[in-house]
């Protein structure tokens, strides 16, 4: 195996592997390094696999639209089954203030030709018949969003990347990025040094775990989030359902039913649980189960098989950080993916590749980069985090 590459990607996760594939396809010799022993073992495998374009800012909408295209056509393009399902996303509203927020968001989303609409109570019940009807005001539904298996998808991207010639080094920890003649020259790990002129930091919640000659500090705020899966039952749930109501211990919950019949679910704790702890807790299940059953009472009879915990690599404003770092030419940051790195990863990978290839960027790409710039002020929180 060579020790010299055009590009080294740190992290074989939701962002790193699709990025490496896109880079290789553009002709860059590419190495991916990960401290874990196989791809997708960081936050990727904890993600439940929701993929949507219906965000609240233009950057995520555009990246989400491209990712949706890649995920939904993966099987016909490359042959691997990633269990893609175009089931849509439903955001039911039970409170006037949520109805207002969702309806205002439509005004932002519509100019991007997103297929999303406000449904009356009756119309929403046609889509999700088991929703609790009491106080239901209606909700938004975006039928072209969907979900897939994060485990199958990371394997599929990895297999494809390997087949196309991307090199991978697992169980190897990056310790330092080196500089020579004023720019990136190499990546040093606990096992060796790899020369390269470009480094993509796709290190997720651990993106600040190595040293580099730059003044820039990624405002990374890792948070623990838990998820779970039930036993399989007959199909009754089409879309991903997101309940945005906040209570004293959690903000939102979201869940969907996979093809094989299991319900996969997740909850956002409030206040957030800071840190990198991936050990699941006994608090999670009663909390999330209570909320899910209140929303869809028929879930009460379904047994839970397993829970797990993973990390959201959060930023202060709930949006990723993407761009070159000015005082260290050749160093590119693709971090702080928050709760959406899986669904944005393939779109981000292609954008990084256009930048690495020094292609002329479209107005849309430039707008994405401005919104997700490492040098923004991080003050405006995202509405649908
Ligand atoms: C419970 C839960 C549910 C979620 N559900 C969804 C969802 O439905 N949809 C969605 O889009 N997102 C979801 N997410 C969020 C998603 O998992 C993350 O945003 C995404 O995985 C981050 O991608 P990443 O590539 O930045 O990080 P990762 O996938 O974690 O990859 C980063 C990799 O970098 C490696 N690395 C870091 N530092 C070093 C180093 N020094 N040396 C070597 N290797 C290093 C790590 O080992 C890791 O493998 C969920 C997250 C959780 C916890």
Short mmCIF file of C-alpha atoms and ligand atoms in Angstrom, two decimals:
data_model
loop_
_atom_site.label_atom_id
_atom_site.label_comp_id
_atom_site.label_asym_id
_atom_site.label_seq_id
_atom_site.Cartn_x
_atom_site.Cartn_y
_atom_site.Cartn_z
CA UNK A 1 0.00 0.00 0.00
CA UNK A 2 1.38 3.45 -0.96
CA UNK A 3 2.12 6.08 1.66
CA UNK A 4 1.35 9.04 -0.59
CA UNK A 5 -2.14 10.19 -1.58
CA UNK A 6 -3.82 13.24 -3.05
CA UNK A 7 -6.35 13.31 -0.21
CA UNK A 8 -6.55 11.79 3.28
CA UNK A 9 -10.01 11.61 4.84
CA UNK A 10 -10.18 11.35 8.63
CA UNK A 11 -13.21 9.24 9.56
CA UNK A 12 -14.96 6.32 7.85
CA UNK A 13 -18.40 7.52 8.91
CA UNK A 14 -21.56 9.05 7.47
CA UNK A 15 -19.60 11.82 5.77
CA UNK A 16 -16.12 10.34 5.28
CA UNK A 17 -17.01 7.27 3.21
CA UNK A 18 -19.35 8.96 0.69
CA UNK A 19 -16.80 11.78 0.40
CA UNK A 20 -13.97 9.35 -0.32
CA UNK A 21 -16.08 7.64 -2.98
CA UNK A 22 -16.89 10.96 -4.67
CA UNK A 23 -13.21 12.04 -4.54
CA UNK A 24 -11.98 8.79 -6.05
CA UNK A 25 -14.52 8.99 -8.84
CA UNK A 26 -13.11 12.42 -9.66
CA UNK A 27 -9.62 10.91 -9.97
CA UNK A 28 -8.07 11.71 -6.56
CA UNK A 29 -6.03 8.96 -4.93
CA UNK A 30 -7.77 8.75 -1.56
CA UNK A 31 -6.99 7.25 1.83
CA UNK A 32 -9.55 6.96 4.66
CA UNK A 33 -8.30 6.50 8.23
CA UNK A 34 -10.48 5.47 11.17
CA UNK A 35 -9.68 4.59 14.77
CA UNK A 36 -12.45 1.98 14.86
CA UNK A 37 -12.03 -1.45 13.31
CA UNK A 38 -14.56 -1.12 10.47
CA UNK A 39 -16.63 1.56 8.66
CA UNK A 40 -19.56 3.32 10.29
CA UNK A 41 -18.68 2.48 13.90
CA UNK A 42 -18.85 6.09 15.16
CA UNK A 43 -22.18 7.96 15.13
CA UNK A 44 -23.20 6.43 11.80
CA UNK A 45 -24.32 3.11 13.27
CA UNK A 46 -26.36 4.87 15.98
CA UNK A 47 -28.39 6.88 13.46
CA UNK A 48 -31.85 5.50 12.75
CA UNK A 49 -31.71 6.29 9.03
CA UNK A 50 -34.12 9.17 8.44
CA UNK A 51 -33.36 11.06 5.21
CA UNK A 52 -35.19 14.26 4.29
CA UNK A 53 -34.79 17.39 2.22
CA UNK A 54 -37.48 19.26 4.13
CA UNK A 55 -35.20 21.38 6.34
CA UNK A 56 -35.51 24.99 7.37
CA UNK A 57 -32.47 26.48 5.63
CA UNK A 58 -31.37 26.49 1.99
CA UNK A 59 -28.03 24.78 2.65
CA UNK A 60 -29.52 21.66 4.23
CA UNK A 61 -32.43 21.64 1.77
CA UNK A 62 -30.04 21.53 -1.20
CA UNK A 63 -27.65 19.00 0.35
CA UNK A 64 -30.64 16.92 1.49
CA UNK A 65 -32.17 16.93 -1.99
CA UNK A 66 -28.96 15.59 -3.53
CA UNK A 67 -28.49 13.00 -0.76
CA UNK A 68 -32.08 11.84 -1.22
CA UNK A 69 -31.38 11.28 -4.90
CA UNK A 70 -28.25 9.26 -4.11
CA UNK A 71 -29.85 7.09 -1.39
CA UNK A 72 -33.09 6.47 -3.27
CA UNK A 73 -31.34 5.39 -6.48
CA UNK A 74 -28.44 3.55 -4.81
CA UNK A 75 -29.79 0.06 -5.49
CA UNK A 76 -30.44 0.62 -9.18
CA UNK A 77 -27.09 2.44 -9.60
CA UNK A 78 -24.75 0.18 -7.61
CA UNK A 79 -26.76 -2.94 -6.83
CA UNK A 80 -26.60 -3.03 -3.00
CA UNK A 81 -29.92 -3.13 -1.15
CA UNK A 82 -29.85 -0.44 1.57
CA UNK A 83 -33.56 -0.93 2.38
CA UNK A 84 -34.47 2.45 0.95
CA UNK A 85 -38.16 3.32 1.50
CA UNK A 86 -39.83 6.50 0.27
CA UNK A 87 -42.25 6.71 3.18
CA UNK A 88 -42.25 10.48 3.72
CA UNK A 89 -42.02 12.54 6.91
CA UNK A 90 -45.08 13.61 8.94
CA UNK A 91 -44.92 16.41 11.53
CA UNK A 92 -48.27 16.35 13.40
CA UNK A 93 -49.28 19.56 15.23
CA UNK A 94 -51.23 19.42 18.48
CA UNK A 95 -50.51 22.99 19.55
CA UNK A 96 -51.23 26.25 17.73
CA UNK A 97 -47.61 27.37 18.09
CA UNK A 98 -46.33 24.23 16.33
CA UNK A 99 -48.93 24.67 13.59
CA UNK A 100 -47.64 28.23 13.10
CA UNK A 101 -44.00 27.12 12.93
CA UNK A 102 -44.73 24.34 10.41
CA UNK A 103 -46.87 26.59 8.23
CA UNK A 104 -44.22 29.35 8.23
CA UNK A 105 -41.58 26.78 7.27
CA UNK A 106 -43.61 25.89 4.19
CA UNK A 107 -42.98 29.42 2.94
CA UNK A 108 -39.22 28.81 3.14
CA UNK A 109 -39.46 25.30 1.69
CA UNK A 110 -41.83 25.90 -1.25
CA UNK A 111 -39.44 28.02 -3.39
CA UNK A 112 -37.13 24.97 -3.50
CA UNK A 113 -39.93 22.92 -5.08
CA UNK A 114 -40.00 20.59 -2.10
CA UNK A 115 -42.97 18.31 -2.12
CA UNK A 116 -44.42 19.23 1.28
CA UNK A 117 -47.85 20.43 2.30
CA UNK A 118 -50.02 21.23 5.26
CA UNK A 119 -52.66 18.50 5.73
CA UNK A 120 -55.88 18.95 7.67
CA UNK A 121 -56.57 16.61 10.59
CA UNK A 122 -58.60 14.31 8.36
CA UNK A 123 -56.00 14.27 5.60
CA UNK A 124 -53.17 13.58 8.04
CA UNK A 125 -55.15 10.69 9.53
CA UNK A 126 -55.37 9.20 6.04
CA UNK A 127 -51.55 9.11 6.03
CA UNK A 128 -51.04 8.05 9.67
CA UNK A 129 -54.38 6.51 10.71
CA UNK A 130 -53.22 5.51 14.20
CA UNK A 131 -52.31 9.02 15.39
CA UNK A 132 -54.02 10.14 18.57
CA UNK A 133 -56.95 12.26 17.34
CA UNK A 134 -57.43 14.30 20.50
CA UNK A 135 -56.38 17.94 19.94
CA UNK A 136 -54.78 17.02 16.58
CA UNK A 137 -54.78 20.15 14.39
CA UNK A 138 -53.26 18.64 11.24
CA UNK A 139 -49.64 18.60 10.19
CA UNK A 140 -47.13 18.71 7.37
CA UNK A 141 -46.35 15.75 5.16
CA UNK A 142 -43.48 15.42 2.67
CA UNK A 143 -44.05 12.19 0.72
CA UNK A 144 -40.67 12.15 -1.08
CA UNK A 145 -38.50 11.96 2.05
CA UNK A 146 -37.67 8.51 3.37
CA UNK A 147 -35.40 6.23 5.30
CA UNK A 148 -32.93 3.38 4.90
CA UNK A 149 -30.67 1.18 7.00
CA UNK A 150 -27.58 3.07 8.21
CA UNK A 151 -25.74 -0.22 8.68
CA UNK A 152 -26.45 -1.42 5.14
CA UNK A 153 -25.79 2.03 3.68
CA UNK A 154 -22.38 2.47 5.31
CA UNK A 155 -21.40 -1.01 4.15
CA UNK A 156 -22.65 -0.28 0.64
CA UNK A 157 -20.73 3.01 0.37
CA UNK A 158 -17.64 1.29 1.77
CA UNK A 159 -17.84 -1.69 -0.62
CA UNK A 160 -18.32 0.65 -3.56
CA UNK A 161 -15.47 2.94 -2.46
CA UNK A 162 -13.12 -0.03 -2.06
CA UNK A 163 -14.12 -1.45 -5.39
CA UNK A 164 -13.32 1.89 -7.03
CA UNK A 165 -9.89 2.02 -5.42
CA UNK A 166 -10.22 4.02 -2.18
CA UNK A 167 -7.72 2.77 0.42
CA UNK A 168 -8.82 2.29 4.04
CA UNK A 169 -6.79 2.06 7.24
CA UNK A 170 -8.80 0.88 10.27
CA UNK A 171 -7.82 0.65 13.96
CA UNK A 172 -5.51 3.58 13.35
CA UNK A 173 -5.80 6.83 15.26
CA UNK A 174 -4.90 10.18 13.68
CA UNK A 175 -2.65 12.12 16.04
CA UNK A 176 -1.50 15.07 14.01
CA UNK A 177 -1.82 16.85 10.68
CA UNK A 178 1.53 18.12 9.49
CA UNK A 179 2.45 21.31 7.66
CA UNK A 180 5.32 21.93 5.25
CA UNK A 181 5.96 24.96 3.07
CA UNK A 182 2.85 26.63 4.50
CA UNK A 183 0.31 23.90 3.70
CA UNK A 184 -0.88 20.38 4.58
CA UNK A 185 1.87 17.85 3.95
CA UNK A 186 0.94 14.66 5.84
CA UNK A 187 -1.26 12.89 8.37
CA UNK A 188 0.48 11.19 11.28
CA UNK A 189 -1.28 8.32 13.03
CA UNK A 190 -0.29 5.99 15.88
CA UNK A 191 0.91 3.55 13.19
CA UNK A 192 2.46 5.63 10.42
CA UNK A 193 2.66 8.82 8.39
CA UNK A 194 0.84 9.36 5.08
CA UNK A 195 1.87 12.16 2.77
CA UNK A 196 -0.96 14.13 1.15
CA UNK A 197 -1.71 17.68 0.05
CA UNK A 198 -5.32 17.74 1.23
CA UNK A 199 -6.94 16.50 4.44
CA UNK A 200 -10.70 16.27 4.93
CA UNK A 201 -11.63 16.21 8.60
CA UNK A 202 -14.83 14.10 8.77
CA UNK A 203 -14.11 13.00 12.33
CA UNK A 204 -17.66 13.53 13.65
CA UNK A 205 -17.89 13.85 17.43
CA UNK A 206 -14.11 13.27 17.64
CA UNK A 207 -13.16 15.84 14.98
CA UNK A 208 -11.04 17.74 17.52
CA UNK A 209 -9.10 14.70 18.75
CA UNK A 210 -5.78 15.41 17.01
CA UNK A 211 -3.40 18.33 16.80
CA UNK A 212 -2.92 20.62 13.82
CA UNK A 213 -1.10 23.87 13.13
CA UNK A 214 -4.18 26.14 12.95
CA UNK A 215 -5.72 28.78 15.18
CA UNK A 216 -9.24 27.66 14.15
CA UNK A 217 -11.28 25.76 16.75
CA UNK A 218 -14.43 23.91 15.69
CA UNK A 219 -17.21 24.77 18.17
CA UNK A 220 -18.07 21.11 18.75
CA UNK A 221 -20.58 20.20 21.49
CA UNK A 222 -21.05 16.39 21.47
CA UNK A 223 -24.35 15.17 22.92
CA UNK A 224 -25.51 11.66 23.84
CA UNK A 225 -28.78 10.54 22.23
CA UNK A 226 -30.54 7.20 22.62
CA UNK A 227 -32.54 5.11 20.19
CA UNK A 228 -34.22 1.71 20.08
CA UNK A 229 -35.97 -0.92 18.00
CA UNK A 230 -39.07 -3.03 18.68
CA UNK A 231 -40.08 -6.54 17.68
CA UNK A 232 -41.51 -6.79 14.14
CA UNK A 233 -45.25 -6.28 13.67
CA UNK A 234 -47.56 -6.05 10.64
CA UNK A 235 -47.18 -2.87 8.62
CA UNK A 236 -49.27 0.05 9.86
CA UNK A 237 -46.95 3.08 9.68
CA UNK A 238 -45.84 4.68 6.40
CA UNK A 239 -43.84 7.83 7.18
CA UNK A 240 -41.28 8.89 9.75
CA UNK A 241 -43.38 10.60 12.45
CA UNK A 242 -41.78 13.54 14.26
CA UNK A 243 -43.41 14.94 17.39
CA UNK A 244 -41.82 18.33 18.08
CA UNK A 245 -43.62 18.98 21.39
CA UNK A 246 -41.27 19.75 24.23
CA UNK A 247 -41.88 18.44 27.73
CA UNK A 248 -39.91 18.69 30.95
CA UNK A 249 -37.39 15.98 29.94
CA UNK A 250 -37.31 15.83 26.16
CA UNK A 251 -37.78 18.02 23.11
CA UNK A 252 -38.72 15.91 20.10
CA UNK A 253 -39.20 12.22 19.36
CA UNK A 254 -39.12 10.56 15.92
CA UNK A 255 -39.82 7.05 14.72
CA UNK A 256 -40.76 4.97 11.69
CA UNK A 257 -41.42 1.35 10.75
CA UNK A 258 -38.80 -0.47 8.71
CA UNK A 259 -39.60 -2.85 5.89
CA UNK A 260 -39.19 -5.91 8.14
CA UNK A 261 -41.84 -4.54 10.55
CA UNK A 262 -39.81 -3.20 13.50
CA UNK A 263 -40.35 0.35 14.79
CA UNK A 264 -37.09 2.30 15.13
CA UNK A 265 -37.29 5.27 17.48
CA UNK A 266 -35.29 8.09 18.99
CA UNK A 267 -35.70 10.92 21.50
CA UNK A 268 -33.92 14.23 22.01
CA UNK A 269 -33.28 14.71 25.73
CA UNK A 270 -33.91 18.13 27.26
CA UNK A 271 -31.75 19.41 28.80
CA UNK A 272 -29.18 17.93 26.43
CA UNK A 273 -26.78 15.28 27.75
CA UNK A 274 -23.34 16.64 26.94
CA UNK A 275 -20.36 14.41 26.27
CA UNK A 276 -19.25 11.29 24.47
CA UNK A 277 -20.84 8.62 26.66
CA UNK A 278 -22.21 5.78 24.48
CA UNK A 279 -23.54 3.58 27.32
CA UNK A 280 -27.35 3.28 27.16
CA UNK A 281 -29.42 4.28 30.23
CA UNK A 282 -32.47 2.87 32.00
CA UNK A 283 -34.15 6.33 31.84
CA UNK A 284 -34.57 6.35 28.10
CA UNK A 285 -37.14 3.63 27.50
CA UNK A 286 -39.88 4.76 29.94
CA UNK A 287 -39.46 8.31 28.70
CA UNK A 288 -39.67 7.59 24.99
CA UNK A 289 -42.30 4.84 25.33
CA UNK A 290 -44.64 7.18 27.25
CA UNK A 291 -44.40 9.79 24.51
CA UNK A 292 -44.79 7.32 21.63
CA UNK A 293 -47.85 5.67 23.17
CA UNK A 294 -49.45 9.07 23.82
CA UNK A 295 -48.98 9.84 20.13
CA UNK A 296 -49.95 6.42 18.72
CA UNK A 297 -51.83 4.48 21.41
CA UNK A 298 -51.70 1.16 19.49
CA UNK A 299 -47.92 1.04 20.06
CA UNK A 300 -48.60 0.06 23.70
CA UNK A 301 -48.71 -3.65 22.91
CA UNK A 302 -45.39 -3.82 21.02
CA UNK A 303 -42.28 -5.07 22.81
CA UNK A 304 -38.91 -3.36 22.58
CA UNK A 305 -35.99 -5.53 21.49
CA UNK A 306 -32.95 -3.33 22.03
CA UNK A 307 -31.82 0.22 22.78
CA UNK A 308 -28.50 1.95 22.12
CA UNK A 309 -26.84 5.29 22.52
CA UNK A 310 -24.76 7.38 20.16
CA UNK A 311 -23.46 10.89 19.72
CA UNK A 312 -24.79 13.94 17.91
CA UNK A 313 -21.75 16.11 16.98
CA UNK A 314 -23.62 19.36 17.77
CA UNK A 315 -22.65 22.96 17.05
CA UNK A 316 -24.05 26.04 18.82
CA UNK A 317 -26.53 26.80 16.00
CA UNK A 318 -27.44 23.20 15.13
CA UNK A 319 -25.88 23.22 11.64
CA UNK A 320 -22.78 21.54 10.15
CA UNK A 321 -19.47 23.29 9.54
CA UNK A 322 -18.09 22.92 6.03
CA UNK A 323 -15.17 24.73 4.43
CA UNK A 324 -11.46 25.26 3.99
CA UNK A 325 -9.59 26.54 7.03
CA UNK A 326 -7.92 29.79 6.05
CA UNK A 327 -4.71 29.65 8.07
CA UNK A 328 -3.92 26.06 7.02
CA UNK A 329 -4.16 25.62 3.23
CA UNK A 330 -5.17 22.10 2.21
CA UNK A 331 -7.17 21.45 5.41
CA UNK A 332 -10.93 21.05 4.94
CA UNK A 333 -13.42 20.76 7.78
CA UNK A 334 -16.62 18.73 7.36
CA UNK A 335 -17.73 18.47 10.97
CA UNK A 336 -20.49 19.27 13.45
CA UNK A 337 -23.13 17.28 11.55
CA UNK A 338 -25.53 17.43 14.53
CA UNK A 339 -28.52 15.08 14.12
CA UNK A 340 -28.36 15.04 10.32
CA UNK A 341 -24.97 13.80 9.18
CA UNK A 342 -26.28 10.56 7.77
CA UNK A 343 -28.86 12.27 5.56
CA UNK A 344 -26.47 15.04 4.43
CA UNK A 345 -23.30 12.97 3.99
CA UNK A 346 -23.56 11.99 0.29
CA UNK A 347 -24.51 15.53 -0.78
CA UNK A 348 -21.67 17.00 1.28
CA UNK A 349 -19.21 14.50 -0.21
CA UNK A 350 -19.98 15.67 -3.73
CA UNK A 351 -19.71 19.33 -2.75
CA UNK A 352 -16.30 18.73 -1.12
CA UNK A 353 -15.16 16.99 -4.29
CA UNK A 354 -16.18 19.95 -6.47
CA UNK A 355 -14.15 22.18 -4.16
CA UNK A 356 -11.12 19.88 -4.05
CA UNK A 357 -11.17 19.73 -7.85
CA UNK A 358 -11.30 23.55 -7.92
CA UNK A 359 -14.38 23.47 -10.15
CA UNK A 360 -16.28 26.68 -10.66
CA UNK A 361 -18.97 26.58 -8.00
CA UNK A 362 -22.61 27.29 -8.76
CA UNK A 363 -24.50 30.09 -7.00
CA UNK A 364 -26.29 27.37 -4.98
CA UNK A 365 -22.99 25.82 -3.81
CA UNK A 366 -21.69 29.22 -2.81
CA UNK A 367 -24.85 29.86 -0.81
CA UNK A 368 -24.48 26.51 1.01
CA UNK A 369 -20.86 27.31 1.86
CA UNK A 370 -21.76 30.73 3.19
CA UNK A 371 -24.46 29.34 5.48
CA UNK A 372 -22.27 26.47 6.76
CA UNK A 373 -19.03 28.47 6.87
CA UNK A 374 -16.55 27.71 9.67
CA UNK A 375 -16.37 31.51 10.12
CA UNK A 376 -20.10 32.26 10.63
CA UNK A 377 -21.26 33.62 14.00
CA UNK A 378 -23.10 30.42 15.14
CA UNK A 379 -25.95 32.42 16.67
CA UNK A 380 -29.02 31.53 14.59
CA UNK A 381 -30.46 28.21 15.79
CA UNK A 382 -31.95 25.78 13.23
CA UNK A 383 -35.72 25.34 13.60
CA UNK A 384 -35.90 21.61 12.77
CA UNK A 385 -32.67 20.40 14.42
C1 LIG B 1 -29.58 8.00 18.26
C2 LIG B 1 -29.20 8.76 17.01
C3 LIG B 1 -30.09 8.83 15.93
C4 LIG B 1 -29.73 9.52 14.78
N1 LIG B 1 -30.59 9.50 13.72
C5 LIG B 1 -30.24 10.15 12.57
C6 LIG B 1 -31.07 10.09 11.42
O1 LIG B 1 -32.16 9.50 11.43
N2 LIG B 1 -30.66 10.74 10.29
C7 LIG B 1 -29.45 11.42 10.23
O2 LIG B 1 -29.14 12.00 9.20
N3 LIG B 1 -28.64 11.46 11.31
C8 LIG B 1 -28.99 10.85 12.47
N4 LIG B 1 -28.16 10.89 13.55
C9 LIG B 1 -26.95 11.74 13.49
C10 LIG B 1 -25.84 11.06 12.73
O3 LIG B 1 -25.55 9.81 13.33
C11 LIG B 1 -24.58 11.93 12.73
O4 LIG B 1 -24.87 13.27 12.39
C12 LIG B 1 -23.58 11.41 11.71
O5 LIG B 1 -23.38 10.03 11.87
C13 LIG B 1 -22.26 12.16 11.81
O6 LIG B 1 -21.48 11.75 10.74
P1 LIG B 1 -19.92 11.93 10.73
O7 LIG B 1 -19.39 11.29 9.52
O8 LIG B 1 -19.61 13.37 10.98
O9 LIG B 1 -19.43 11.15 12.05
P2 LIG B 1 -19.25 9.57 12.27
O10 LIG B 1 -20.22 8.78 11.49
O11 LIG B 1 -19.18 9.40 13.75
O12 LIG B 1 -17.81 9.30 11.67
C14 LIG B 1 -16.67 9.93 12.23
C15 LIG B 1 -15.55 8.91 12.23
O13 LIG B 1 -14.34 9.61 12.46
C16 LIG B 1 -13.49 8.75 13.17
N5 LIG B 1 -12.45 9.55 13.85
C17 LIG B 1 -12.62 10.67 14.57
N6 LIG B 1 -11.43 11.10 15.07
C18 LIG B 1 -10.50 10.23 14.63
C19 LIG B 1 -9.08 10.13 14.81
N7 LIG B 1 -8.39 11.01 15.56
N8 LIG B 1 -8.44 9.09 14.22
C20 LIG B 1 -9.12 8.17 13.46
N9 LIG B 1 -10.45 8.21 13.29
C21 LIG B 1 -11.13 9.23 13.85
C22 LIG B 1 -14.42 8.08 14.17
O14 LIG B 1 -13.88 6.87 14.63
C23 LIG B 1 -15.70 7.89 13.33
O15 LIG B 1 -15.80 6.58 12.78
C24 LIG B 1 -28.48 10.18 14.70
C25 LIG B 1 -27.58 10.09 15.77
C26 LIG B 1 -27.93 9.38 16.91
C27 LIG B 1 -26.94 9.29 18.03
#
